[in-house]
Coordinates of C-alpha atoms and ligand atoms in Angstrom, one line a residue:
M1 CA 110.2 134.1 115.7
P2 CA 108.7 137.1 112.9
V3 CA 105.9 135.1 111.7
S4 CA 103.5 136.2 109.2
P5 CA 100.1 137.4 110.5
H6 CA 98.3 134.0 109.1
L7 CA 100.4 132.2 111.5
T8 CA 99.3 133.6 115.1
G9 CA 96.5 133.3 117.1
R10 CA 94.8 130.0 116.9
S11 CA 97.6 126.7 116.6
W12 CA 99.6 127.4 114.2
W13 CA 99.7 123.9 112.7
R14 CA 95.2 122.7 113.1
D15 CA 95.5 124.8 109.5
A16 CA 98.9 124.6 107.8
V17 CA 100.0 124.0 104.5
T18 CA 103.4 121.8 104.9
Y19 CA 106.0 121.2 101.6
Q20 CA 107.7 118.8 101.3
I21 CA 110.8 118.9 100.7
Y22 CA 113.0 115.8 99.9
P23 CA 116.8 116.8 100.4
R24 CA 118.6 115.2 97.7
S25 CA 116.5 116.4 95.2
F26 CA 115.2 119.8 96.0
A27 CA 118.0 121.9 95.2
D28 CA 122.1 121.8 94.7
A29 CA 124.3 124.0 95.8
N30 CA 127.6 122.3 95.5
G31 CA 127.4 121.0 92.0
D32 CA 127.7 117.2 92.7
G33 CA 124.5 116.4 91.5
V34 CA 122.7 115.8 94.8
G35 CA 120.4 118.2 96.3
D36 CA 121.9 119.9 99.8
L37 CA 121.3 122.0 102.8
P38 CA 122.6 125.2 101.3
G39 CA 120.8 124.6 98.1
A40 CA 117.5 124.5 99.9
T41 CA 117.3 127.5 101.9
A42 CA 118.6 129.3 98.7
R43 CA 115.9 128.5 97.0
L44 CA 113.5 128.8 100.4
S45 CA 111.6 131.9 98.9
H46 CA 110.3 129.9 96.9
L47 CA 108.2 128.1 99.2
R48 CA 106.9 131.7 100.5
D49 CA 105.9 133.2 97.1
L50 CA 104.2 129.7 97.0
G51 CA 101.9 130.2 100.3
V52 CA 102.3 127.1 102.2
D53 CA 102.6 127.9 105.7
A54 CA 105.9 125.2 106.9
L55 CA 108.1 122.6 105.3
W56 CA 108.9 118.9 106.3
L57 CA 113.0 118.0 105.3
T58 CA 113.3 114.0 105.1
P59 CA 115.6 112.8 106.4
F60 CA 119.4 114.4 106.0
Y61 CA 121.7 112.9 108.9
P62 CA 124.7 110.4 108.3
S63 CA 123.2 107.9 106.8
P64 CA 125.1 105.4 104.4
Q65 CA 121.9 106.3 102.0
H66 CA 120.9 102.8 101.1
D67 CA 117.1 104.1 102.2
H68 CA 118.4 107.4 100.7
G69 CA 118.7 108.7 104.5
Y70 CA 115.6 106.7 106.2
D71 CA 118.7 104.5 107.0
V72 CA 120.2 107.1 110.3
A73 CA 123.8 106.3 111.7
D74 CA 124.1 109.0 113.8
Y75 CA 120.4 111.3 114.6
R76 CA 122.4 114.2 115.6
D77 CA 124.3 115.6 112.8
V78 CA 123.9 116.5 109.0
D79 CA 125.5 113.9 106.4
P80 CA 128.3 115.3 104.0
L81 CA 126.6 115.0 101.5
F82 CA 124.2 117.4 103.0
G83 CA 126.2 120.0 104.5
D84 CA 126.8 120.5 107.8
L85 CA 125.3 121.4 111.3
A86 CA 125.6 125.3 110.3
D87 CA 123.9 124.6 107.5
A88 CA 120.9 122.9 109.4
D89 CA 121.0 126.0 111.7
A90 CA 121.0 128.7 108.6
L91 CA 118.3 126.7 106.8
I92 CA 116.0 126.6 109.9
A93 CA 116.7 130.6 110.4
E94 CA 116.1 131.7 106.6
A95 CA 112.4 129.4 107.2
H96 CA 112.0 131.3 110.4
R97 CA 112.6 134.5 108.8
L98 CA 110.4 134.1 106.1
G99 CA 107.9 133.2 108.4
L100 CA 107.8 129.1 107.8
R101 CA 108.2 126.5 110.4
V102 CA 110.8 123.4 110.1
I103 CA 109.1 120.1 110.8
V104 CA 112.1 117.4 111.2
D105 CA 111.8 113.8 110.1
L106 CA 112.5 111.1 112.8
V107 CA 113.4 107.8 112.2
P108 CA 112.4 105.9 115.6
N109 CA 111.6 103.0 114.6
H110 CA 115.3 101.9 113.3
T111 CA 119.0 102.6 112.9
S112 CA 120.9 102.1 109.9
S113 CA 123.5 99.0 110.3
A114 CA 126.3 101.6 110.5
H115 CA 125.1 102.6 113.4
P116 CA 127.6 102.7 116.3
W117 CA 125.0 100.8 118.8
F118 CA 124.7 97.8 115.7
Q119 CA 127.9 97.9 115.0
E120 CA 128.5 96.9 118.7
A121 CA 125.8 94.6 119.0
L122 CA 127.3 92.6 116.3
T123 CA 130.7 91.9 117.7
A124 CA 128.4 91.4 121.5
P125 CA 127.8 87.6 122.0
P126 CA 124.1 86.6 121.8
G127 CA 121.7 87.5 124.7
S128 CA 124.5 90.6 125.7
P129 CA 122.9 94.1 126.5
P130 CA 124.3 95.5 123.3
R131 CA 122.1 93.0 121.4
D132 CA 119.3 94.1 123.3
R133 CA 118.9 96.8 122.0
Y134 CA 117.6 95.0 118.7
L135 CA 115.3 92.7 118.3
F136 CA 118.0 89.8 117.6
R137 CA 117.0 85.8 118.3
D138 CA 117.8 82.6 117.4
G139 CA 116.7 80.5 114.1
S140 CA 113.1 78.6 114.2
R141 CA 113.5 75.8 116.3
A142 CA 111.9 73.8 113.8
A143 CA 114.4 74.0 111.2
G144 CA 117.5 73.7 113.8
R145 CA 117.8 76.9 113.7
S146 CA 118.5 77.4 110.0
R147 CA 115.4 79.5 109.1
P148 CA 114.9 83.1 110.4
P149 CA 112.7 83.2 113.9
N150 CA 109.1 84.1 112.4
N151 CA 107.4 84.4 109.2
W152 CA 107.5 88.1 109.1
R153 CA 108.4 89.8 105.7
S154 CA 110.3 92.9 104.6
V155 CA 107.7 95.8 103.7
F156 CA 110.7 96.5 100.7
G157 CA 110.6 92.1 99.7
G158 CA 112.3 89.2 100.7
P159 CA 112.2 87.6 104.6
A160 CA 112.3 90.5 107.5
W161 CA 115.5 88.5 109.2
T162 CA 119.3 88.6 108.1
Q163 CA 121.7 86.3 110.2
V164 CA 124.5 87.0 111.4
P165 CA 127.9 85.0 111.4
D166 CA 127.3 83.6 115.2
G167 CA 123.8 82.5 113.8
Q168 CA 121.9 85.0 115.5
W169 CA 119.1 86.5 113.7
Y170 CA 118.2 90.4 113.3
L171 CA 114.4 91.8 112.9
H172 CA 114.4 94.4 109.8
L173 CA 110.8 95.4 108.7
F174 CA 112.4 97.5 106.0
D175 CA 115.8 97.1 104.2
A176 CA 118.8 94.9 105.5
S177 CA 120.7 97.6 106.6
Q178 CA 117.9 98.8 108.9
P179 CA 117.5 97.1 112.1
D180 CA 114.6 97.7 114.4
L181 CA 115.2 99.0 117.4
N182 CA 113.6 96.9 121.1
W183 CA 111.3 99.5 121.8
R184 CA 111.1 97.1 125.0
N185 CA 114.4 98.6 126.0
P186 CA 114.6 101.8 128.2
Q187 CA 117.9 103.0 126.4
V188 CA 116.2 103.4 123.2
A189 CA 113.6 105.3 124.5
A190 CA 116.4 107.8 126.7
M191 CA 118.4 107.9 123.3
L192 CA 115.2 109.1 120.8
E193 CA 114.1 111.5 123.3
S194 CA 117.6 113.2 123.6
V195 CA 117.8 113.2 119.7
L196 CA 114.2 115.5 119.9
R197 CA 115.5 117.5 122.8
F198 CA 118.5 118.0 120.5
W199 CA 116.7 119.4 117.3
L200 CA 114.5 120.9 119.2
D201 CA 116.8 123.3 120.6
R202 CA 118.2 123.5 117.5
G203 CA 114.8 125.5 117.2
V204 CA 112.8 123.2 115.3
D205 CA 108.8 123.0 114.8
G206 CA 108.5 119.9 114.4
F207 CA 108.7 116.1 113.6
R208 CA 107.0 113.9 111.0
V209 CA 107.4 110.1 113.1
D210 CA 108.8 107.6 110.3
V211 CA 106.8 104.8 110.7
A212 CA 104.8 105.4 113.6
H213 CA 103.1 102.5 114.0
G214 CA 105.8 99.8 113.8
L215 CA 107.8 100.5 117.1
I216 CA 106.5 97.9 119.2
K217 CA 106.2 94.7 118.0
E218 CA 103.9 91.8 119.6
A219 CA 106.2 90.1 122.0
S220 CA 106.1 87.0 121.5
L221 CA 107.5 87.8 118.0
R222 CA 105.3 84.8 116.7
D223 CA 104.1 84.1 113.1
Q224 CA 102.1 86.5 111.3
L225 CA 98.9 84.9 110.5
I226 CA 98.7 84.9 106.6
A227 CA 96.1 83.9 103.7
P228 CA 97.3 81.4 101.3
A229 CA 96.6 84.0 98.0
A230 CA 98.6 86.4 100.3
A231 CA 101.8 84.5 101.5
E232 CA 102.8 85.3 97.7
Q233 CA 103.2 88.6 98.0
E234 CA 106.4 89.9 98.1
H235 CA 105.8 93.5 98.8
A236 CA 103.4 95.5 100.9
M237 CA 104.3 99.2 101.2
V238 CA 101.2 100.3 100.6
E239 CA 99.0 96.6 100.1
R240 CA 99.1 94.9 103.3
V241 CA 99.4 91.3 102.9
D242 CA 96.7 90.5 105.6
A243 CA 94.7 91.6 108.7
D244 CA 97.1 89.8 111.4
E245 CA 99.5 92.3 111.7
P246 CA 101.6 91.6 115.0
M247 CA 104.4 94.5 113.6
W248 CA 101.9 97.2 113.4
D249 CA 100.1 99.3 115.4
Q250 CA 100.2 97.5 118.9
P251 CA 98.3 99.3 121.8
E252 CA 102.1 100.0 123.3
V253 CA 103.0 102.5 120.8
H254 CA 100.4 105.1 122.4
D255 CA 102.9 105.0 125.2
I256 CA 105.5 106.2 123.5
Y257 CA 103.7 109.3 122.1
R258 CA 102.5 110.3 125.6
S259 CA 105.5 110.7 126.9
W260 CA 107.2 112.1 123.4
R261 CA 104.1 114.8 124.2
R262 CA 104.6 115.6 127.5
L263 CA 107.9 116.9 126.2
L264 CA 107.4 118.8 123.7
D265 CA 105.1 120.3 125.8
E266 CA 107.7 121.6 127.8
Y267 CA 108.7 123.6 124.6
S268 CA 105.5 125.9 124.0
S269 CA 104.2 128.4 125.9
D270 CA 101.2 128.8 123.7
G271 CA 99.6 127.8 120.4
S272 CA 101.6 130.0 118.1
D273 CA 104.9 128.7 119.2
Q274 CA 103.4 124.4 119.6
R275 CA 106.2 121.8 118.5
I276 CA 104.7 119.3 116.6
L277 CA 104.6 115.5 116.0
V278 CA 102.5 114.1 113.1
A279 CA 102.5 110.3 112.7
E280 CA 103.2 108.5 109.8
A281 CA 101.0 105.5 110.9
W282 CA 99.8 103.1 108.0
T283 CA 96.9 101.7 110.5
R284 CA 93.7 99.6 108.9
T285 CA 90.9 102.3 109.6
P286 CA 90.5 106.1 110.6
E287 CA 89.5 105.2 114.4
S288 CA 93.1 103.2 114.7
L289 CA 94.8 106.2 112.8
A290 CA 92.7 108.8 115.0
R291 CA 94.6 107.4 118.2
Y292 CA 97.4 108.4 117.1
V293 CA 95.6 112.0 117.5
R294 CA 94.3 111.6 120.5
P295 CA 94.7 114.8 123.0
D296 CA 97.8 113.6 124.7
E297 CA 99.5 112.1 122.0
M298 CA 100.4 113.8 118.6
H299 CA 99.1 116.7 116.9
Q300 CA 98.5 115.3 113.2
A301 CA 98.6 112.3 111.3
F302 CA 98.8 111.0 107.7
N303 CA 95.7 110.8 106.2
F304 CA 96.7 108.3 103.7
A305 CA 93.2 107.1 103.2
W306 CA 92.5 110.0 101.0
L307 CA 95.9 109.3 98.7
L308 CA 94.9 105.7 98.3
A309 CA 91.8 106.9 97.2
D310 CA 90.4 106.4 93.2
W311 CA 89.2 109.1 91.0
S312 CA 85.8 108.7 92.3
A313 CA 83.1 111.0 93.7
K314 CA 81.7 108.4 95.8
E315 CA 85.4 107.5 97.3
F316 CA 86.4 111.1 97.9
E317 CA 83.0 111.1 100.0
E318 CA 83.5 108.4 102.0
V319 CA 87.4 109.2 103.6
V320 CA 86.1 112.8 104.2
R321 CA 83.2 111.2 106.0
G322 CA 85.2 108.4 107.5
T323 CA 88.3 110.7 108.6
L324 CA 85.6 113.4 110.0
D325 CA 83.4 111.4 111.8
A326 CA 86.8 109.0 113.2
L327 CA 88.7 112.6 113.6
A328 CA 85.0 114.2 116.0
S329 CA 85.7 111.8 118.7
V330 CA 89.3 113.1 119.2
T331 CA 88.9 116.6 119.0
A332 CA 91.9 116.3 116.5
S333 CA 91.8 118.1 113.1
P334 CA 92.3 116.3 110.1
T335 CA 95.0 116.0 107.2
W336 CA 95.1 115.7 103.9
V337 CA 97.6 114.9 101.6
L338 CA 97.4 113.4 97.5
S339 CA 101.6 112.9 97.5
N340 CA 104.4 112.4 99.0
H341 CA 108.3 110.5 98.1
D342 CA 106.9 106.7 98.7
V343 CA 104.3 107.0 96.4
V344 CA 103.2 107.6 92.2
R345 CA 102.5 111.5 92.0
H346 CA 98.9 112.2 91.5
P347 CA 98.5 112.9 87.7
T348 CA 100.1 109.7 86.8
R349 CA 98.2 107.9 89.5
Y350 CA 94.6 109.5 88.0
G351 CA 95.8 108.8 84.6
G352 CA 98.5 110.3 83.4
G353 CA 98.7 113.1 80.9
A354 CA 96.4 116.0 80.2
V355 CA 93.5 113.9 81.8
G356 CA 95.9 113.2 84.8
L357 CA 97.1 116.8 85.2
A358 CA 93.1 118.0 85.3
R359 CA 92.2 115.8 87.7
A360 CA 95.1 116.2 90.0
R361 CA 94.5 119.7 89.7
A362 CA 91.0 119.0 90.4
A363 CA 91.8 116.9 93.1
T364 CA 94.1 119.4 95.2
L365 CA 91.5 122.1 94.6
A366 CA 88.9 119.8 96.9
M367 CA 91.6 119.2 99.0
L368 CA 92.6 122.5 99.9
A369 CA 89.0 123.5 100.6
L370 CA 88.6 120.8 103.4
P371 CA 89.4 122.2 107.0
G372 CA 93.0 120.8 108.5
S373 CA 96.6 121.0 107.4
A374 CA 97.5 119.8 104.0
Y375 CA 100.7 118.5 102.4
L376 CA 102.4 119.2 99.2
Y377 CA 105.2 117.2 98.0
Q378 CA 107.9 118.9 96.0
G379 CA 107.3 119.0 92.2
E380 CA 103.3 118.6 93.1
E381 CA 103.3 122.5 92.3
L382 CA 104.9 122.4 88.7
G383 CA 101.7 119.1 87.7
L384 CA 105.2 117.1 87.5
E385 CA 104.6 113.1 86.7
Q386 CA 105.7 109.8 87.9
V387 CA 109.4 109.2 85.9
E388 CA 109.8 105.6 83.8
V389 CA 113.5 105.8 86.0
P390 CA 115.8 103.2 83.6
E391 CA 116.6 100.0 85.2
E392 CA 120.1 101.0 85.6
H393 CA 119.2 104.5 87.4
R394 CA 116.9 102.2 90.5
Q395 CA 118.2 103.5 93.5
D396 CA 115.4 102.1 95.9
P397 CA 115.6 98.9 98.2
A398 CA 112.1 97.7 97.3
W399 CA 113.5 97.2 94.0
L400 CA 116.9 96.3 94.6
R401 CA 115.3 93.4 96.3
T402 CA 113.0 92.4 94.4
R403 CA 114.4 93.0 91.0
E404 CA 115.6 89.2 90.5
S405 CA 112.2 87.8 92.2
A406 CA 109.0 86.7 90.6
R407 CA 107.1 90.0 91.4
P408 CA 109.7 92.7 90.6
E409 CA 108.8 96.7 92.2
V410 CA 109.9 98.9 90.9
G411 CA 110.2 101.3 94.0
R412 CA 110.1 104.7 94.1
D413 CA 112.9 106.7 92.7
G414 CA 110.3 107.4 89.8
C415 CA 109.0 110.5 92.2
R416 CA 112.4 111.4 93.2
V417 CA 113.7 112.9 90.4
P418 CA 115.1 116.4 90.8
M419 CA 113.6 119.4 90.9
P420 CA 113.6 121.5 87.4
W421 CA 113.9 125.4 88.4
S422 CA 115.0 126.8 85.2
G423 CA 116.7 126.7 81.7
E424 CA 116.0 124.2 78.4
A425 CA 118.4 121.1 79.7
P426 CA 119.1 119.2 82.5
P427 CA 119.5 119.7 85.6
Y428 CA 117.6 123.1 84.9
G429 CA 119.0 124.6 87.3
F430 CA 118.9 122.1 89.9
G431 CA 122.3 123.1 90.5
P432 CA 125.4 124.5 89.0
G433 CA 126.9 121.9 86.7
T434 CA 125.5 120.9 83.6
G435 CA 124.3 117.4 82.7
Q436 CA 122.2 115.1 84.6
P437 CA 121.9 114.3 88.7
W438 CA 121.5 111.9 90.7
L439 CA 118.4 109.8 89.0
P440 CA 118.2 111.8 84.8
Q441 CA 115.3 114.5 84.3
P442 CA 113.0 113.8 81.5
A443 CA 113.0 116.2 78.6
E444 CA 110.0 117.3 78.4
W445 CA 110.3 118.8 81.7
A446 CA 112.3 122.1 79.7
A447 CA 108.2 123.9 79.7
L448 CA 107.4 122.4 83.2
T449 CA 110.3 124.4 85.3
V450 CA 109.7 127.4 87.9
A451 CA 111.0 129.6 85.3
A452 CA 109.1 128.5 83.1
Q453 CA 105.7 128.5 84.5
T454 CA 106.3 131.9 86.7
G455 CA 103.9 134.3 85.5
T456 CA 102.2 132.1 82.9
A457 CA 98.2 132.1 83.0
G458 CA 96.7 129.1 83.7
S459 CA 100.5 127.2 84.8
T460 CA 100.1 124.7 87.5
L461 CA 102.4 126.9 89.9
E462 CA 99.9 129.8 89.2
F463 CA 97.2 127.9 89.8
Y464 CA 98.7 126.2 93.0
R465 CA 99.5 129.7 94.2
E466 CA 96.0 130.9 93.7
A467 CA 94.9 128.3 95.1
L468 CA 96.6 128.9 99.0
A469 CA 95.8 132.5 98.5
A470 CA 92.2 131.4 98.0
R471 CA 92.1 129.0 100.7
R472 CA 93.4 131.6 103.1
T473 CA 90.8 134.2 101.9
H474 CA 87.8 131.9 101.2
A475 CA 87.9 128.5 103.1
L476 CA 90.4 129.3 106.6
P477 CA 87.1 131.3 107.7
A478 CA 84.4 129.7 107.1
G479 CA 84.8 126.9 110.1
D480 CA 85.3 123.7 110.4
D481 CA 82.2 122.0 109.6
V482 CA 81.9 120.1 106.3
I483 CA 78.3 119.4 105.0
L484 CA 78.7 116.2 102.0
L485 CA 75.7 117.1 99.4
G486 CA 76.5 113.7 97.3
D487 CA 74.5 110.8 97.7
S488 CA 73.5 111.0 101.3
S489 CA 72.1 114.1 100.9
G490 CA 69.6 112.7 98.8
R491 CA 72.2 113.4 95.9
S492 CA 71.8 116.7 94.7
Y493 CA 74.7 116.9 91.6
G494 CA 74.4 113.0 90.7
E495 CA 77.0 110.2 92.0
D496 CA 79.9 111.4 90.0
V497 CA 80.2 115.0 91.6
F498 CA 81.8 115.0 94.7
A499 CA 80.5 118.1 96.1
F500 CA 80.5 119.8 100.0
R501 CA 79.7 123.1 101.8
R502 CA 81.7 124.8 104.4
G503 CA 80.8 127.8 105.6
P504 CA 79.5 130.0 102.6
L505 CA 82.0 128.2 100.3
T506 CA 80.4 125.7 98.2
V507 CA 83.0 123.4 96.4
V508 CA 82.1 121.0 93.7
L509 CA 84.1 118.4 92.3
N510 CA 83.1 116.6 88.7
A511 CA 84.5 113.3 88.7
G512 CA 82.2 111.7 85.7
T513 CA 82.2 112.0 82.0
T514 CA 79.3 114.9 81.0
D515 CA 79.6 118.5 82.0
V516 CA 77.3 119.3 85.0
P517 CA 76.0 122.2 85.8
V518 CA 77.6 125.0 87.8
P519 CA 75.3 126.2 91.1
Q520 CA 74.2 129.6 92.1
G521 CA 77.4 131.8 93.0
D522 CA 80.6 133.7 92.7
V523 CA 83.7 132.1 91.4
V524 CA 86.0 132.2 93.8
I525 CA 88.5 129.5 91.5
A526 CA 88.6 126.7 89.7
S527 CA 90.7 123.7 88.6
G528 CA 90.4 124.5 85.1
G529 CA 88.1 126.3 82.5
L530 CA 84.3 126.4 83.1
A531 CA 82.3 126.7 79.8
R532 CA 78.9 128.8 79.6
G533 CA 78.1 128.1 83.2
M534 CA 79.0 124.2 82.6
L535 CA 81.4 122.1 84.9
P536 CA 83.8 120.1 82.7
P537 CA 84.4 116.3 83.5
D538 CA 88.0 116.3 85.5
T539 CA 87.3 120.0 87.3
C540 CA 86.3 121.6 90.8
V541 CA 85.4 124.7 91.6
W542 CA 84.5 126.7 94.9
L543 CA 81.4 129.0 94.7
T544 CA 80.5 131.7 97.7
A545 CA 77.1 132.7 97.9
S546 CA 75.8 136.2 95.4
Ligands
GLC601 C1 108.5 105.4 105.8 C2 109.5 106.5 104.9 C3 109.9 105.9 103.9 C4 111.1 104.6 104.4 C5 110.3 103.7 105.2 C6 111.4 102.9 106.1 O1 107.9 104.8 105.3 O2 108.2 107.5 103.9 O3 110.7 106.4 102.7 O4 111.7 103.9 103.5 O5 109.8 104.5 106.8 O6 112.3 104.2 106.8

């Protein structure tokens, strides 16, 4: 496959920038208001122009779409909503032609309840082999079997168990339409291995592994010990209810990834054609995350600590130090991410409006100077904010499962509103039709389309293009060693400044409220305006020695 020169040589993924495409919201070719694979293929030149190295597609497989594709009914096909297998092949071929690697999503923790295995399990008796592919159990003995087998909560709110007509219950750590597979049953491992091969044979360059920390549960399925204060909590997508987690991060998950790594390595001859595994693992510490990227396991794991950090120089420094220290023990390289389809977009998290956007650009610029790989989420290059989606349009199961409860969760629809490409009114070039796509787009987005920002000095899109180019020229050749210049080094820049050196590159981010002097050197790029040698609040700058 022809690749751009910067992708050859050392393992391509170690410093790749990967752009996340959420297919239903990226581009709609057939005008039904929902994005699709042909739409994405037609827009891949946007990724090339941005200057990224790879793309990650969230699930496009046949699915009832209760969790927008994370409920997979057939792992080896394409949902008609998004196209067909020929469309997937065409997307992979076009991406490769443009020098972009393709990572697809693998959902091994659960299937859809519409998957043939689950349908078979429902009609099979308790204790039968079809039931053993999932986690079916009798109800709690103490309550005369009328209550769930244990006290686990679904990440999306409510109990993690649903009862079937014969009285047994099945486990679903997410929606009731997403039954958890029994990874202690060898048929499950064999099925997912054949799925890996299916997509590797079609030419994908890797897999983002959904809920990688969840596949194995403590065998006893015992109750979770929950602190009284946390027992009230309904939803735990990001915040964990308690330290006792018999459903997450069990030691045996690593055996699965070791076997997958061997399988993927069969497809690679050197670093330039390596196929990779990326863990979505919400573990508790940098050390537990590092276990997923030991040399014989996955290649990367999303570093959610960076995304969870507040707008704070101290927190940024702590995350960078913690990440680099933990990874040093396993010789893996770090990843950095600020937004994805599950979290509030980072300009909104940092306060929203002009301030939120300035901070988001600053944090992005600092991120792109760090060693390792970075993940971008579609629309962040336009400075899009989280949208307040009206209740009647919300589709996220986290909302649907909690809206009647004491603690309704607004859900994740607000970061999934379709991309604005061009034009003055919805769907802003998202599709050929007129009017609103599957989630309504805000009126303010007319000024934020790709077309409106292209060639516009100071636009967020041009800033991302420049930052990615500067990363290639100045950050990647600068080696992997980082020297943090904050508190620990005698506070050279003050406690509200996050600063580090990477080879000849110095990066300074002002998270305080007053200007700070820009250090000596030539400015490579800044996330906002610099005034008379001063770095204003909410701004980041890269310098090289003059
Ligand atoms: C992951 C996905 C999320 C999905 C969940 C269940 O966290 O990123 O979107 O809802 O897994 O599959």
